[in-house]
Short mmCIF file of C-alpha atoms in Angstrom, two decimals:
data_model
loop_
_atom_site.label_atom_id
_atom_site.label_comp_id
_atom_site.label_asym_id
_atom_site.label_seq_id
_atom_site.Cartn_x
_atom_site.Cartn_y
_atom_site.Cartn_z
CA MET A 2 -6.80 -24.15 -65.80
CA LYS A 3 -7.37 -27.16 -63.10
CA MET A 4 -4.27 -26.71 -61.95
CA ALA A 5 -3.80 -23.52 -61.51
CA SER A 6 -7.22 -23.48 -59.55
CA ARG A 7 -5.29 -26.40 -57.54
CA THR A 8 -2.75 -24.29 -56.52
CA LYS A 9 -4.24 -21.89 -56.02
CA THR A 10 -6.85 -23.73 -53.43
CA SER A 11 -3.21 -25.67 -51.49
CA LEU A 12 -1.99 -21.82 -51.68
CA LEU A 13 -4.98 -20.70 -49.84
CA HIS A 14 -5.03 -24.27 -47.19
CA LEU A 15 -1.00 -23.06 -46.86
CA LEU A 16 -1.57 -19.26 -46.06
CA LEU A 17 -4.91 -20.33 -44.22
CA GLY A 18 -2.86 -22.38 -42.54
CA ALA A 19 -0.17 -20.35 -41.38
CA LEU A 20 -2.67 -17.71 -40.20
CA ALA A 21 -3.64 -20.14 -37.98
CA LEU A 22 -0.98 -21.09 -36.77
CA LEU A 23 0.04 -17.68 -35.87
CA ILE A 24 -2.73 -16.93 -34.00
CA SER A 25 -2.03 -19.40 -31.61
CA LEU A 26 1.03 -18.83 -31.47
CA VAL A 27 -0.46 -14.90 -30.56
CA THR A 28 -2.43 -17.07 -27.72
CA VAL A 29 -0.36 -18.55 -26.22
CA LYS A 30 2.10 -15.83 -25.92
CA GLY A 31 -0.48 -13.27 -25.31
CA GLU A 32 -0.90 -14.63 -21.28
CA SER A 33 0.52 -12.18 -19.67
CA PRO A 34 4.47 -13.48 -18.06
CA TYR A 35 4.86 -15.54 -14.95
CA LYS A 36 8.05 -15.37 -12.15
CA TYR A 37 8.46 -17.29 -9.58
CA TYR A 38 10.46 -16.53 -6.21
CA THR A 39 11.01 -18.45 -3.54
CA TRP A 40 11.54 -16.42 -0.11
CA THR A 41 12.50 -18.14 3.14
CA VAL A 42 11.81 -16.13 6.12
CA THR A 43 14.33 -16.45 8.96
CA TYR A 44 15.77 -13.71 12.42
CA GLY A 45 19.67 -12.48 12.25
CA ILE A 46 21.08 -10.17 14.75
CA ILE A 47 21.73 -6.47 12.90
CA SER A 48 22.70 -3.45 14.35
CA PRO A 49 19.72 -0.96 12.28
CA LEU A 50 21.20 1.86 15.20
CA GLY A 51 24.58 0.51 16.66
CA VAL A 52 22.61 -1.94 18.68
CA PRO A 53 22.29 -5.69 18.14
CA GLN A 54 18.41 -7.19 17.75
CA GLN A 55 17.17 -9.41 16.25
CA VAL A 56 15.06 -8.49 12.92
CA ILE A 57 13.05 -10.35 10.60
CA LEU A 58 15.21 -10.88 7.10
CA ILE A 59 13.74 -12.78 3.54
CA ASN A 60 16.49 -14.85 2.05
CA GLY A 61 19.00 -13.15 4.51
CA GLN A 62 18.55 -9.12 3.59
CA PHE A 63 17.11 -6.54 5.69
CA PRO A 64 14.78 -4.86 3.50
CA GLY A 65 14.05 -7.58 1.45
CA PRO A 66 13.72 -8.49 -1.31
CA THR A 67 12.67 -5.77 -3.61
CA LEU A 68 10.20 -7.60 -6.17
CA ASP A 69 10.75 -5.73 -9.73
CA VAL A 70 7.71 -6.41 -12.18
CA VAL A 71 5.77 -5.60 -14.82
CA THR A 72 1.56 -4.40 -15.08
CA ASN A 73 0.01 -7.37 -15.24
CA ASP A 74 2.62 -9.99 -14.53
CA ASN A 75 1.36 -13.39 -12.36
CA ILE A 76 3.37 -13.75 -9.46
CA ILE A 77 3.66 -17.13 -8.08
CA LEU A 78 5.32 -17.06 -4.74
CA ASN A 79 6.18 -19.33 -2.55
CA LEU A 80 6.91 -18.05 1.22
CA ILE A 81 8.90 -20.90 3.19
CA ASN A 82 7.85 -18.94 7.16
CA LYS A 83 11.67 -19.98 9.51
CA LEU A 84 10.20 -18.04 12.89
CA ASP A 85 9.22 -19.40 15.28
CA GLN A 86 5.51 -17.93 14.84
CA PRO A 87 2.81 -18.43 12.36
CA PHE A 88 3.74 -15.20 9.72
CA LEU A 89 1.77 -13.67 6.60
CA LEU A 90 2.93 -10.83 3.82
CA THR A 91 0.29 -8.63 3.16
CA TRP A 92 1.37 -6.53 -0.76
CA ASN A 93 0.50 -2.66 0.21
CA GLY A 94 -1.83 -1.35 -2.34
CA ILE A 95 -1.89 -4.42 -4.69
CA LYS A 96 -5.13 -4.77 -5.05
CA GLN A 97 -5.04 -8.43 -5.80
CA ARG A 98 -8.76 -8.55 -8.62
CA LYS A 99 -11.36 -10.72 -7.71
CA ASN A 100 -8.77 -12.16 -4.64
CA SER A 101 -8.67 -11.21 -1.65
CA TRP A 102 -7.63 -14.74 -0.48
CA GLN A 103 -4.10 -13.48 -1.58
CA ASP A 104 -4.21 -10.40 0.54
CA GLY A 105 -2.55 -11.81 3.04
CA VAL A 106 -3.63 -10.40 6.09
CA LEU A 107 -5.54 -12.23 9.63
CA GLY A 108 -9.36 -11.60 7.64
CA THR A 109 -8.69 -13.14 4.75
CA ASN A 110 -5.54 -15.89 5.45
CA CYS A 111 -4.51 -18.15 7.93
CA PRO A 112 -1.30 -17.32 8.39
CA ILE A 113 1.53 -19.85 7.82
CA GLN A 114 3.11 -21.61 10.74
CA PRO A 115 6.75 -22.24 11.29
CA ASN A 116 8.79 -24.79 9.37
CA THR A 117 6.23 -24.38 6.58
CA ASN A 118 5.67 -23.26 3.28
CA PHE A 119 2.39 -21.25 1.74
CA THR A 120 2.82 -20.22 -2.63
CA TYR A 121 0.41 -16.93 -2.90
CA LYS A 122 -0.22 -16.64 -6.13
CA PHE A 123 -1.50 -12.75 -7.45
CA GLN A 124 -1.41 -10.43 -10.39
CA THR A 125 -0.33 -7.54 -10.56
CA LYS A 126 -3.53 -6.68 -12.26
CA ASP A 127 -4.12 -2.92 -14.58
CA GLN A 128 -1.62 -1.37 -12.06
CA ILE A 129 1.62 0.23 -12.34
CA GLY A 130 4.14 2.23 -9.27
CA THR A 131 5.51 2.45 -6.49
CA TYR A 132 4.13 -0.35 -4.23
CA ASN A 133 5.98 -1.77 -1.02
CA TYR A 134 5.18 -5.29 1.22
CA PHE A 135 5.13 -5.97 4.82
CA PRO A 136 4.12 -8.56 7.09
CA SER A 137 1.26 -8.50 8.96
CA THR A 138 0.77 -10.69 11.99
CA ALA A 139 1.58 -9.64 15.64
CA PHE A 140 3.90 -7.12 15.69
CA HIS A 141 6.34 -8.65 13.12
CA LYS A 142 6.80 -4.98 11.23
CA ALA A 143 8.89 -3.91 14.46
CA ALA A 144 11.54 -5.79 13.27
CA GLY A 145 11.84 -6.23 9.59
CA GLY A 146 10.59 -8.03 7.21
CA PHE A 147 9.07 -5.30 4.19
CA GLY A 148 11.21 -4.36 0.85
CA ALA A 149 9.87 -3.27 -2.46
CA ILE A 150 6.69 -3.59 -4.22
CA ASN A 151 8.32 -2.04 -8.27
CA VAL A 152 5.53 -2.65 -11.05
CA TYR A 153 6.81 -0.97 -13.84
CA SER A 154 4.85 -0.46 -17.28
CA ARG A 155 4.01 -2.86 -20.08
CA PRO A 156 5.99 -2.34 -23.32
CA GLY A 157 4.30 0.16 -25.92
CA ILE A 158 1.71 1.44 -23.20
CA PRO A 159 3.81 5.31 -22.55
CA ILE A 160 4.77 6.83 -19.65
CA PRO A 161 3.73 10.67 -18.90
CA TYR A 162 7.40 11.60 -18.25
CA PRO A 163 11.24 10.83 -20.30
CA LEU A 164 12.28 7.47 -18.76
CA PRO A 165 14.87 8.18 -15.98
CA VAL A 166 18.01 6.47 -16.30
CA SER A 167 17.21 4.31 -13.37
CA ASP A 168 15.58 3.86 -10.15
CA PHE A 169 17.07 4.29 -6.98
CA THR A 170 14.37 2.31 -4.33
CA LEU A 171 14.06 4.57 -0.41
CA LEU A 172 12.47 2.68 2.05
CA ILE A 173 12.41 5.03 4.64
CA GLY A 174 10.97 4.44 8.58
CA ASP A 175 10.67 5.54 12.65
CA TRP A 176 12.84 1.97 13.91
CA PHE A 177 13.19 0.51 17.19
CA LYS A 178 16.28 -0.85 19.75
CA THR A 179 13.70 -2.99 21.19
CA ASN A 180 12.79 -6.45 20.14
CA HIS A 181 9.16 -7.46 18.37
CA LYS A 182 8.22 -9.46 20.73
CA THR A 183 8.30 -6.90 23.43
CA LEU A 184 6.49 -3.95 22.05
CA GLN A 185 4.25 -6.78 21.79
CA GLN A 186 4.36 -7.83 25.18
CA LYS A 187 3.89 -3.49 26.28
CA LEU A 188 0.50 -3.61 24.18
CA ASP A 189 -0.71 -6.77 25.57
CA SER A 190 -0.59 -5.87 28.92
CA GLY A 191 -2.44 -2.40 27.77
CA GLY A 192 0.03 0.58 27.60
CA ILE A 193 1.31 2.24 24.25
CA LEU A 194 4.47 2.04 22.46
CA PRO A 195 7.37 4.27 22.99
CA PHE A 196 8.84 7.05 21.11
CA PRO A 197 11.16 5.61 18.12
CA ASP A 198 14.86 5.49 18.51
CA GLY A 199 15.85 6.35 15.38
CA LEU A 200 15.07 6.49 11.45
CA LEU A 201 17.03 3.62 8.97
CA ILE A 202 16.72 4.23 4.61
CA ASN A 203 16.86 1.02 3.91
CA GLY A 204 17.17 -0.15 7.26
CA GLN A 205 20.73 2.00 7.71
CA THR A 206 21.28 5.28 9.19
CA GLN A 207 23.53 6.27 6.50
CA THR A 208 23.12 5.74 2.55
CA THR A 209 24.55 6.83 -0.89
CA PHE A 210 22.96 7.17 -3.89
CA THR A 211 25.16 7.97 -7.09
CA GLY A 212 24.30 9.00 -10.60
CA ASP A 213 25.30 10.44 -13.21
CA GLN A 214 26.12 14.85 -13.64
CA GLY A 215 23.35 15.94 -16.34
CA LYS A 216 21.07 12.96 -15.79
CA THR A 217 17.68 12.51 -13.84
CA TYR A 218 16.93 9.67 -11.53
CA MET A 219 13.10 8.25 -9.98
CA LEU A 220 13.57 7.68 -6.59
CA ARG A 221 10.75 4.95 -5.13
CA ILE A 222 10.24 6.97 -1.96
CA SER A 223 7.41 4.43 0.73
CA ASN A 224 7.53 5.28 4.61
CA VAL A 225 7.58 1.77 5.49
CA GLY A 226 7.25 2.96 9.44
CA LEU A 227 5.12 2.08 12.60
CA ALA A 228 4.18 5.44 13.12
CA SER A 229 5.54 8.75 12.37
CA SER A 230 4.51 10.63 9.38
CA PHE A 231 8.14 12.24 7.58
CA ASN A 232 9.32 14.92 5.71
CA LEU A 233 11.88 14.64 2.83
CA ARG A 234 14.97 17.27 1.35
CA ILE A 235 17.50 16.25 -0.53
CA GLN A 236 20.27 19.64 -0.96
CA GLY A 237 20.14 21.83 -3.48
CA HIS A 238 18.12 20.08 -5.90
CA THR A 239 13.79 19.56 -6.54
CA MET A 240 11.71 16.15 -6.51
CA LYS A 241 9.42 16.61 -9.28
CA VAL A 242 6.23 14.31 -8.35
CA VAL A 243 5.42 11.88 -11.51
CA GLU A 244 3.26 9.60 -9.59
CA VAL A 245 1.39 8.63 -6.14
CA GLU A 246 0.62 4.52 -5.55
CA GLY A 247 0.26 3.96 -8.91
CA SER A 248 -1.24 7.32 -10.34
CA HIS A 249 0.72 9.48 -12.24
CA VAL A 250 0.38 13.33 -10.92
CA ILE A 251 0.04 16.72 -12.18
CA GLN A 252 4.25 17.15 -12.14
CA THR A 253 5.16 19.48 -9.71
CA ASP A 254 9.13 20.49 -8.33
CA TYR A 255 8.72 19.96 -4.18
CA ASP A 256 11.41 21.13 -1.85
CA SER A 257 10.08 18.70 0.54
CA LEU A 258 8.34 16.61 0.16
CA ASP A 259 6.08 15.10 3.67
CA ILE A 260 5.53 11.91 3.39
CA HIS A 261 2.92 9.47 5.97
CA VAL A 262 3.00 5.35 7.23
CA GLY A 263 1.84 3.42 4.41
CA GLN A 264 2.32 5.84 1.47
CA SER A 265 4.35 5.38 -1.47
CA LEU A 266 5.89 8.45 -4.28
CA ALA A 267 7.96 8.02 -7.32
CA VAL A 268 10.20 11.26 -7.76
CA LEU A 269 12.20 12.96 -10.56
CA VAL A 270 15.46 14.26 -9.53
CA THR A 271 17.64 15.37 -12.19
CA LEU A 272 21.58 15.66 -10.54
CA SER A 273 22.42 19.43 -12.35
CA GLN A 274 24.50 21.33 -9.70
CA THR A 275 27.94 21.57 -8.87
CA PRO A 276 29.43 17.83 -8.41
CA LYS A 277 29.69 16.77 -5.01
CA ASP A 278 27.26 15.26 -2.45
CA TYR A 279 24.37 16.25 -1.59
CA TYR A 280 22.92 15.51 1.86
CA ILE A 281 19.69 13.35 1.91
CA VAL A 282 17.65 14.41 5.36
CA ALA A 283 14.00 12.92 6.10
CA SER A 284 12.79 14.79 9.14
CA THR A 285 9.58 13.49 11.52
CA ARG A 286 6.60 15.08 11.68
CA PHE A 287 3.69 16.05 13.99
CA VAL A 288 5.77 14.14 16.83
CA ARG A 289 6.62 16.35 19.71
CA SER A 290 10.55 15.04 19.47
CA ASN A 291 11.87 15.12 16.00
CA LEU A 292 14.08 12.45 14.54
CA SER A 293 15.48 12.86 11.81
CA VAL A 294 18.17 10.73 9.32
CA MET A 295 20.57 11.86 6.68
CA GLY A 296 21.62 10.28 3.39
CA LEU A 297 23.91 11.32 0.28
CA LEU A 298 23.58 11.54 -3.23
CA ARG A 299 26.86 11.54 -4.94
CA TYR A 300 27.74 12.88 -8.11
CA SER A 301 29.88 10.07 -9.88
CA ASN A 302 32.84 12.07 -10.20
CA SER A 303 32.16 13.70 -7.15
CA ARG A 304 35.92 14.89 -5.46
CA VAL A 305 33.89 17.01 -2.56
CA PRO A 306 32.18 16.20 0.51
CA ALA A 307 28.70 17.57 0.99
CA SER A 308 29.19 20.55 3.38
CA GLY A 309 26.89 23.26 4.45
CA ASP A 310 23.84 22.88 6.93
CA PRO A 311 21.51 20.42 6.01
CA PRO A 312 18.26 21.55 4.30
CA ALA A 313 15.65 22.46 6.97
CA LEU A 314 12.14 21.58 7.69
CA PRO A 315 9.37 23.73 6.32
CA PRO A 316 7.64 26.33 7.90
CA GLY A 317 4.28 25.07 10.73
CA GLU A 318 3.12 21.62 10.60
CA LEU A 319 -0.45 21.52 9.63
CA VAL A 320 -1.45 24.34 7.33
CA TRP A 321 1.79 23.77 5.68
CA SER A 322 1.63 20.67 4.79
CA MET A 323 -2.81 20.33 4.25
CA ARG A 324 -1.75 23.20 1.96
CA GLN A 325 0.86 20.56 -0.04
CA ALA A 326 -1.48 17.74 -0.31
CA ARG A 327 -4.16 19.70 -1.73
CA THR A 328 -2.10 20.48 -4.55
CA PHE A 329 -1.72 16.58 -5.94
CA ARG A 330 -3.48 16.00 -8.24
CA TRP A 331 -4.70 13.75 -10.97
CA ASN A 332 -3.10 13.68 -14.51
CA LEU A 333 -6.79 13.04 -16.65
CA THR A 334 -4.57 13.46 -19.61
CA ALA A 335 -1.92 11.00 -19.36
CA ASN A 336 -2.87 7.27 -19.09
CA ALA A 337 -1.55 4.82 -15.99
CA ALA A 338 -1.70 0.76 -16.25
CA ARG A 339 -4.19 0.69 -19.48
CA PRO A 340 -3.81 3.29 -22.65
CA ASN A 341 -6.94 5.37 -21.41
CA PRO A 342 -6.81 8.22 -19.69
CA GLN A 343 -7.02 7.84 -16.02
CA GLY A 344 -9.80 10.44 -16.24
CA SER A 345 -12.08 9.15 -18.19
CA PHE A 346 -13.57 8.07 -15.24
CA HIS A 347 -15.46 10.40 -13.92
CA TYR A 348 -16.10 10.50 -10.59
CA GLY A 349 -17.29 13.26 -9.55
CA THR A 350 -20.22 13.07 -11.46
CA ILE A 351 -21.34 9.94 -9.74
CA THR A 352 -23.84 10.32 -6.42
CA PRO A 353 -22.67 7.84 -3.84
CA THR A 354 -25.19 5.39 -2.42
CA LYS A 355 -23.60 4.92 0.79
CA SER A 356 -22.26 7.53 3.05
CA PHE A 357 -20.01 7.15 6.13
CA VAL A 358 -18.75 8.79 9.42
CA PHE A 359 -15.78 6.85 10.79
CA SER A 360 -14.61 8.15 14.11
CA ASN A 361 -11.12 7.34 15.65
CA SER A 362 -10.49 7.48 19.69
CA ALA A 363 -8.50 5.66 21.48
CA PRO A 364 -9.81 4.43 24.53
CA LEU A 365 -9.50 1.70 27.43
CA ILE A 366 -11.37 -0.92 27.40
CA ASN A 367 -10.78 -3.29 30.66
CA GLY A 368 -8.26 -0.78 31.57
CA LYS A 369 -6.50 -1.69 29.03
CA GLN A 370 -4.77 1.41 26.22
CA ARG A 371 -7.36 -0.05 22.96
CA TYR A 372 -8.03 2.46 19.15
CA ALA A 373 -11.79 1.78 18.05
CA VAL A 374 -13.71 2.81 15.05
CA ASN A 375 -17.37 4.68 16.04
CA GLY A 376 -16.01 2.66 19.08
CA VAL A 377 -16.05 -0.21 18.25
CA SER A 378 -12.60 -2.20 18.91
CA TYR A 379 -11.86 -4.87 16.19
CA VAL A 380 -10.59 -8.08 18.06
CA ASN A 381 -9.05 -11.59 15.65
CA SER A 382 -10.69 -14.49 14.92
CA GLU A 383 -9.33 -17.24 14.92
CA THR A 384 -10.71 -18.25 11.95
CA PRO A 385 -10.14 -15.98 9.13
CA LEU A 386 -12.91 -13.65 8.12
CA LYS A 387 -12.91 -14.63 4.87
CA LEU A 388 -13.08 -18.89 5.19
CA ALA A 389 -15.54 -18.07 7.72
CA ASP A 390 -17.94 -16.44 4.70
CA HIS A 391 -16.94 -18.13 2.66
CA PHE A 392 -18.39 -21.54 4.76
CA ASN A 393 -21.63 -19.51 5.63
CA ILE A 394 -19.47 -20.57 9.62
CA ALA A 395 -22.07 -18.30 11.26
CA GLY A 396 -20.27 -16.38 14.60
CA VAL A 397 -17.21 -15.34 13.65
CA PHE A 398 -17.92 -11.47 12.53
CA SER A 399 -20.72 -9.23 13.07
CA THR A 400 -21.99 -6.62 10.29
CA SER A 401 -24.22 -4.69 13.18
CA ALA A 402 -21.14 -4.02 15.90
CA ILE A 403 -20.07 -1.01 13.52
CA GLN A 404 -22.33 1.94 12.87
CA SER A 405 -22.52 4.03 9.77
CA VAL A 406 -21.35 7.28 11.47
CA PRO A 407 -20.22 8.13 15.75
CA SER A 408 -22.46 7.75 18.71
CA ASN A 409 -21.61 8.37 22.45
CA SER A 410 -21.77 4.79 23.25
CA PRO A 411 -19.77 2.95 25.45
CA THR A 412 -16.27 1.82 23.25
CA THR A 413 -17.05 -2.46 22.88
CA VAL A 414 -15.00 -5.13 21.41
CA ALA A 415 -15.95 -6.95 18.32
CA THR A 416 -14.59 -8.85 15.16
CA SER A 417 -16.73 -6.08 12.97
CA VAL A 418 -16.96 -6.63 9.48
CA VAL A 419 -18.96 -3.66 6.87
CA GLN A 420 -21.04 -4.75 3.95
CA ALA A 421 -22.03 -3.19 1.16
CA ASN A 422 -22.70 -4.25 -1.88
CA LEU A 423 -19.79 -4.63 -4.62
CA HIS A 424 -20.31 -1.78 -7.76
CA GLU A 425 -21.75 0.71 -4.67
CA PHE A 426 -19.88 4.51 -5.15
CA LEU A 427 -18.83 4.92 -1.08
CA GLU A 428 -18.42 8.19 0.51
CA ILE A 429 -16.24 7.89 3.22
CA VAL A 430 -14.70 10.76 5.60
CA PHE A 431 -12.35 9.87 8.26
CA GLN A 432 -12.69 12.08 11.04
CA ASN A 433 -9.79 12.78 13.87
CA ASN A 434 -10.62 14.55 16.92
CA GLU A 435 -7.80 13.46 18.48
CA LYS A 436 -4.26 15.17 18.52
CA SER A 437 -1.82 13.19 16.31
CA MET A 438 -1.46 12.42 13.07
CA GLN A 439 -3.52 9.37 10.98
CA SER A 440 -2.70 7.96 8.45
CA TRP A 441 -6.03 4.88 6.75
CA HIS A 442 -5.54 2.28 3.71
CA LEU A 443 -8.03 -0.03 2.28
CA ASP A 444 -6.71 -3.36 1.05
CA GLY A 445 -8.20 -3.94 -2.78
CA TYR A 446 -8.55 -0.05 -4.20
CA ASP A 447 -7.66 3.19 -4.29
CA PHE A 448 -9.87 5.69 -3.37
CA TRP A 449 -9.76 9.14 -4.93
CA VAL A 450 -8.89 11.67 -2.11
CA VAL A 451 -11.59 14.66 -2.27
CA GLY A 452 -11.32 16.89 0.25
CA PHE A 453 -9.36 17.54 3.70
CA GLY A 454 -9.75 19.98 6.64
CA SER A 455 -10.11 21.19 9.78
CA GLY A 456 -13.12 20.90 12.79
CA GLN A 457 -15.93 18.68 12.31
CA TRP A 458 -17.04 17.31 9.47
CA THR A 459 -20.19 18.56 8.70
CA PRO A 460 -22.40 18.19 4.80
CA ALA A 461 -22.03 21.82 4.37
CA LYS A 462 -18.11 20.26 3.66
CA ARG A 463 -19.66 18.88 0.90
CA PRO A 464 -18.92 22.04 -1.22
CA LEU A 465 -15.48 22.29 -0.95
CA TYR A 466 -14.44 18.27 -2.83
CA ASN A 467 -12.53 17.95 -5.64
CA LEU A 468 -14.83 16.57 -8.05
CA VAL A 469 -12.96 17.16 -10.94
CA ASP A 470 -8.85 15.79 -10.39
CA ALA A 471 -8.45 14.39 -6.50
CA LEU A 472 -5.70 12.29 -6.99
CA THR A 473 -6.24 8.10 -6.20
CA ARG A 474 -4.27 6.62 -3.26
CA HIS A 475 -5.05 3.32 -1.20
CA THR A 476 -3.33 5.34 2.46
CA THR A 477 -4.72 8.46 3.36
CA GLN A 478 -3.33 10.99 6.66
CA VAL A 479 -5.78 12.99 8.64
CA TYR A 480 -4.47 15.51 10.30
CA PRO A 481 -4.84 16.09 13.72
CA ASN A 482 -8.69 17.51 15.19
CA SER A 483 -9.25 17.76 11.32
CA TRP A 484 -11.37 15.47 8.49
CA THR A 485 -10.54 13.40 5.38
CA THR A 486 -13.47 12.32 2.91
CA ILE A 487 -12.69 9.90 0.56
CA LEU A 488 -14.86 8.40 -2.82
CA VAL A 489 -14.77 4.77 -3.51
CA SER A 490 -16.01 2.97 -6.36
CA LEU A 491 -16.68 -1.22 -5.20
CA ASP A 492 -15.69 -2.43 -8.52
CA ASN A 493 -13.68 -5.38 -6.81
CA GLN A 494 -15.52 -8.16 -4.59
CA GLY A 495 -14.22 -9.81 -1.55
CA MET A 496 -13.50 -9.30 1.99
CA TRP A 497 -11.22 -6.08 2.15
CA ASN A 498 -9.45 -4.33 5.22
CA MET A 499 -9.86 -1.00 5.91
CA ARG A 500 -7.32 -0.37 8.68
CA SER A 501 -5.23 2.34 10.26
CA ALA A 502 -1.55 1.95 8.84
CA ILE A 503 -0.43 3.38 12.21
CA TRP A 504 0.16 -0.53 13.41
CA GLU A 505 -0.18 0.25 17.01
CA ARG A 506 -3.68 1.33 16.73
CA GLN A 507 -3.59 -1.20 14.24
CA TYR A 508 -2.96 -4.26 16.51
CA ALA A 509 -4.84 -2.82 18.69
CA GLY A 510 -8.55 -2.65 17.42
CA GLN A 511 -8.48 0.77 14.52
CA GLN A 512 -9.56 -1.34 12.11
CA PHE A 513 -12.42 -3.85 10.86
CA TYR A 514 -13.05 -5.32 6.51
CA LEU A 515 -15.20 -3.95 4.10
CA LYS A 516 -17.36 -6.84 2.62
CA VAL A 517 -18.25 -6.47 -0.80
CA TRP A 518 -20.14 -8.61 -2.13
CA ASN A 519 -22.91 -10.02 -4.37
CA PRO A 520 -26.06 -12.12 -3.68
CA VAL A 521 -25.16 -13.99 -7.35
CA GLN A 522 -21.93 -16.03 -7.56
CA SER A 523 -19.65 -15.34 -10.40
CA LEU A 524 -16.45 -16.38 -10.90
CA SER A 525 -16.33 -13.02 -12.88
CA ASN A 526 -16.67 -11.25 -9.47
CA GLU A 527 -14.62 -13.87 -7.70
CA TYR A 528 -12.66 -16.52 -7.83
CA ASN A 529 -12.93 -19.92 -6.70
CA PRO A 530 -10.49 -20.64 -3.61
CA PRO A 531 -7.19 -21.42 -4.10
CA ASP A 532 -5.86 -25.19 -3.97
CA ASN A 533 -4.02 -24.46 -1.52
CA LEU A 534 -6.52 -23.21 0.60
CA LEU A 535 -4.81 -22.88 4.04
CA LEU A 536 -7.41 -23.89 7.01
CA CYS A 537 -6.97 -23.08 10.56
CA GLY A 538 -9.82 -22.38 13.70
CA LYS A 539 -13.75 -23.57 12.27
CA ALA A 540 -12.89 -23.66 8.45
CA ILE A 541 -10.32 -27.14 9.41
CA GLY A 542 -11.87 -29.89 8.28
CA ARG A 543 -14.02 -27.82 5.37
CA PRO A 544 -13.19 -29.56 1.80
CA ILE A 545 -11.80 -26.91 -0.61
#
């Protein structure tokens, strides 16, 4: 009996030991994967529009390398700057949870000096979808340096559509033949940008995507241009929108899609037609003269070139486009990066704690063309605002320059910050009293786009809001002489850039920073600055 008891005890100890080992292994393997990259930024000479010009290459590529990652992957990316100017990349749409230290804009980061490097460290935390990156410094975006970020779902987390055979990335945007430094000098002297010289798809004027008849493919589309909205069509095929900037949507088929500057979405296209080549056409919208670029959708068994007229632009612009924008709806039963349904957060039942109306304008200041928000034109500081805030450096930015509603006061210049508290819930109205299309982006967040309307916004417009299944995204259009309302849940502490995605307007003042803070500092709210934090301006010499 004693021998049997000891045997049972030994077996129990072995089982407990094996269980502890298993738990430890699971714990070790439970950390999200790390992915390491080294990117070198250089100039190169290519001819996107048939004329040799200097562009920005990343690892010799134009556009830059695609970041194909999975939800919650940890990205360790060493960026080596071989340009003759300071440089930064920003990760358009990546939320940088508790980590505005890695946002890659001049309000949060010192730029990477020539012949030096900086290692970005961030996580695609609880995100899935179609995004992109681009340079945020100087006017580098006009020279390239942009690329795709595709964040795929974790295994075991279902997506609400059959897996496509594969993905195609379409980076579409307007392009200038003029050197980016010349364009920047034009803006610095108080001028405006000329009209773009053309459109590109993946850095080219002729691009072909090949697939098999009867199969379904995903097209991940981003507007990486400087100024132009575009409409996309595929001859003989419809596009089923399934994801917009990280949100799964009610799946709807479209013959054409308006996509505005800074926006991204994913569509499914089934090759269900007669085997041949079909035109893919992108054309500018809301501008005085149209530009177009054509690619090809080629069936792998095609022996017939594309023929007939390319698909035409849809009739009308503003009314048609605004109606289409209202058809994008959140899929309340589908999950996104996490298994809980997207609609489990009932945004429409929350009373906003603060309301803002931000009106864009295009004033002349000292004879130079500038752009402003509520009468304040933003100017960059040599000391990043995030560093000034962290080190309590006074005099770098102003939290009183921008008022919560427009006024008739003369336009001023300031390094402007709007301050709000962690966990507040904001109503933000973008009021556009100009004749041009606007596009607004908020770093670090997505938001519910609850309303579009023509004319002047008033509180009486609130009953028009969609408080049930409005789409979440990080960039929204604001139509000419119109308004757009978003709701934002401030769940991400830090210093976040709210800017025009129209790059000329951003460069010349149509931006500010949103400081989301809590008086009690805690690692549960925000990470400490990274060990490799770059210091510049008044932050030089401060202990990290």
